[in-house]
Structures are given as structure tokens and as C-alpha cells.
């Protein structure tokens, strides 16, 4: 056996996974003492740093007591499950990191289930035991129950537990006895995680992720499953559908610290990056030149939601973006499909529009946000769930929704969820909160988060995961209020916003350019209202005493991209450009909207 351990880190969002990896990197003295590294070293793209979440899985390695430990950081959100499913193939064990108060959250369960099914050995790390209201013993028991319910083997149920605080930089086998460092965790990895097996025979390596370099192009990353891979070696690339392409490896790299180092050869069990193979996709196998044998193709769960992506057709088209044509949009979406396995793009009857299928609102919004930062101008329609026919019955995706709220507002949350066809299954106290579990159609979750956060003054903690396809639950009421739509193109004035404040709440400030058909606010009633928001005050040279008071305007409501995606209805678009985001009607003039009203009924 060789001195390599491959380990994936699983955790729910915000449980301290990336912080723990930072501490491991520092403890193994990867950096010089005077080197500035910052925090959250692995969350290296802007979006990940801003949102504080991991979106793309990454590899690093450290050396500890002469053993190379390859660490694979995985995303915690179920929306990025496609990322997780493929990278677990590279690991021999998993580190399950849970918060000492919250315990195992629903999205941790999703990834844990995948890991246990692959037969990986778990080590449980109960983090944040320095928090006041932590309950490490209860969390330990709940994880044992979770593993039992997920049909873990006897060996997996006999898991070691390490307690600690990755923020303070210590780990220990007993939470009442803090240590000075995190070495007890690294010792547990060496002791309990099996070393990477050496498998003799002809070469087999599955490509499980992609890297990109502007110098050499696309780089294939994966773990060598069998045999040895060498520089300059002729190989066969076995595609997912069984076709075989002949190729040659130009350069080989292994992971060392945060970077890569060049290697002459890599033996089975280690993770490496391969340069020089053309036209590969994730899931393909790099195999022997003469006798290629394919590894089992990675199976990815199907998407549950789709959205229409189309080029920007608003009157402000092309003012802010660099890439605005349908060719740009098509090329970008197909390029994304190469590395984003859970994404699917389907062409529509219109050459300017594409249906993009994804795992959920967050999955699709990260793609939209990335595109807008790259300089694309696009419009997106209302997210739609994917409906299937199972044995002749119309079925839709149903999710398990978990909400933790203060007891006094639990009733409001139950009322909101049941309006959306949710069913309450569990209600029990959890610390000073009420723990609620529902089953709810995926359609019902769209737009629910805003309402729940408003009703609970922002105190609700919500998480959901896909359960199964179940028979159609009937119609769900959409947005309760209509919208205020601009009737003119021009610049908004404080005077007109002030005069219209009793009609609803506005999304735009004074002095902003708007166009006809743009949604500028929310109406107090359930119908849409067309308003003139650009009208100025009639100026005369007479002063009217008392009526020339300063206008007092309520602050405009600003949506995040996800909130806007949950807010719009099927006759509306979100216009997304590098600098701004606007809501608009698909048909801009009132006359066109009346003519086409039946389409959206």
C-alpha cells in the first residue's frame, strides 16, 4: 500500500468547511511565516467569496508525517449536487463536518447518502463546540441515527468522532479537553481512512473534473484507478457512449499544496491533472492505447427545473454588455454544459431563446450571475418545474422542506406553507426554536422564502431537498399582488413617485431611466396597473404657500437575483446586464399585453 489518503469534505453551508481546510493548510506549513494568505483560501472566485458558499469543488494536498493527504472540498448546496457526485469518485473516505448546535442539515444528508452508497469510510467532525448553546452529545446521536437510516454498513456506523473549533484552530477527541492544534484530526485521518489501493494492470482513469489554463487550454482532472499514467504516453479516450479516440498525453501534474507540480508518471490511487487530450468530457475514461477498457459512467441526478434564456430585446439593449447576440448566448451556454454536469440546454423554436435545465434556483442564478460578470446581456423567464408522466399519471417534483423558527411565529410559517400545498409532517422543539418538516411541491418553494422571511422578521432558517416525483398536487396560487408598469420611456421623477405612493411600493429610485413596459413597483391590489412615473411637476412662476413641501419617498425595494427569479410571473422577464437588473413585461405595450393575455392565463 502507498502513503496516499484521498478524502472529501462534506458539510452543510456555513458549517465551517472551508475554514477548516484553511487551518489544515496552515498547520502543515504550506506557507512561509511571512506570507499573506487571507482567509477562505479555497473559495477563490469572486462569487464564492461574496456569498460565502462553495460552488465548485477543488483539490489541495498536504503532507503530514510522510503521508500525502489529497483533500477534495465539496459544495454544500443540493443545487450543486452534480459537482459532489462526480468528485466523490476520487475519494476513499469522507470528513463529515457538522455544526455542534444545528446538527446534520438536510443538504448534508443528500451528499452523505451518496458517500455511504459508494462505501466510503466516514470520520465525523463536530465543529463550533465553542458556541454557547452547542449540544455535541445530541448531535453525535442524531448523526448515528442519520447513518442508520441511510443504511450504512457496520463498519461505517463505527465512525470516529472528533470535536473542535476550526475558527479557533483546535481539534480533540473530547470536547471538554481542547488542544492547541488540529493534529488529532490529521492523526484520525491516517488511522481510519484506508490508504489509496495500488491496482496493477492496464491504465484506467476517469475524468471527474475540469481545469482551464489560458496557455494549454482544457485540463482533465481525475484519479488513476488502475495502472500507471506517464508523460508522452499514447492513450485511448473512451467517450461516455463507448466511442474511442486515440490521443497522447503531453504533460502530467499532481496536486501539491494549493498548486500543481509536474510529474513524469502517476501511479494508481493518486489524483492528477492531464494536459494534451482533445475533446474530452467529464465521465470519459482515459485507457490503454491498445486494449481500452471503460470505467462505469458517472450517473447524475436529473434536473428538476428549467428557465428560458433569451437575448436582451429591451429598449436599453446593448448599452452595458459586451456579448449581446444569440450566437454569443448559444456558445456560452454550450461551453457551460461541458463542465456543469447537472445542466442541460435545449434549443427552442426561436433561434434567440434556449431552455436551460438545472437543479434549482440557486444553480441557475449562479450561472446567470457568472454570465453577467463576463459581460453578457440576457433576459430570463420564470423558473418552471419539470413535469413527467409516470405510469400515465402527471407527476411533479416534491421536496422535503425544513424550517427552524422561533415558536411564536411557527403558526404563520405553517399557514404560508400550507397555502402552497405543503403538508406538515413533524413539529418538535429544537433548542429555543421550533423545528418544522413539510413535504411540498417544488413549485410551492418558488417565491416562498421571501414570504417566510418577511413573516418571521428574517429569523427563519430554511433548507429543502428533492424527495421524489409524486402525482400533481393541483394549482398553487401565484403572487398575491399585481405590479406597477411604466407607461412612458424617460427618467423617473420624485414628484410622480410621491404622488403614486398610495398605489403601492416602488422598485426604482428617482432619477433612474425606465422604459415602457418595465415593472417599477408592486401594486396594493391583485391586478396590474399602468402608471406614469416620469411626469414632472408643472412649473409656474407662482409660489404656492404650504404645498411646496419636500417630497418624502419610501426607499425603493431592491431584489437580489434569486428574489427576482422567485418574484416574476410567466408573462414577465428579468433583464440582466453587467451593471443593472430590471423586471419587465414580455410584451411592453399595453395593447400587446391585452392581445396576448390568453397565452398566460
Short mmCIF file of C-alpha atoms in Angstrom, two decimals, residues 1 25 79 97 200 252 259 285 354 358 378 541 598:
data_model
loop_
_atom_site.label_atom_id
_atom_site.label_comp_id
_atom_site.label_asym_id
_atom_site.label_seq_id
_atom_site.Cartn_x
_atom_site.Cartn_y
_atom_site.Cartn_z
CA UNK A 1 0.00 0.00 0.00
CA UNK A 25 -3.12 24.10 5.12
CA UNK A 79 -28.28 22.57 -6.14
CA UNK A 97 -18.40 18.28 9.25
CA UNK A 200 -1.99 -3.39 -11.27
CA UNK A 252 1.19 15.39 -16.23
CA UNK A 259 -0.87 24.33 -6.78
CA UNK A 285 -12.20 7.24 -19.38
CA UNK A 354 -32.83 28.45 -25.12
CA UNK A 358 -30.87 22.90 -13.76
CA UNK A 378 -29.63 38.34 -21.26
CA UNK A 541 -43.62 81.41 -11.52
CA UNK A 598 -54.84 34.43 -23.12
#
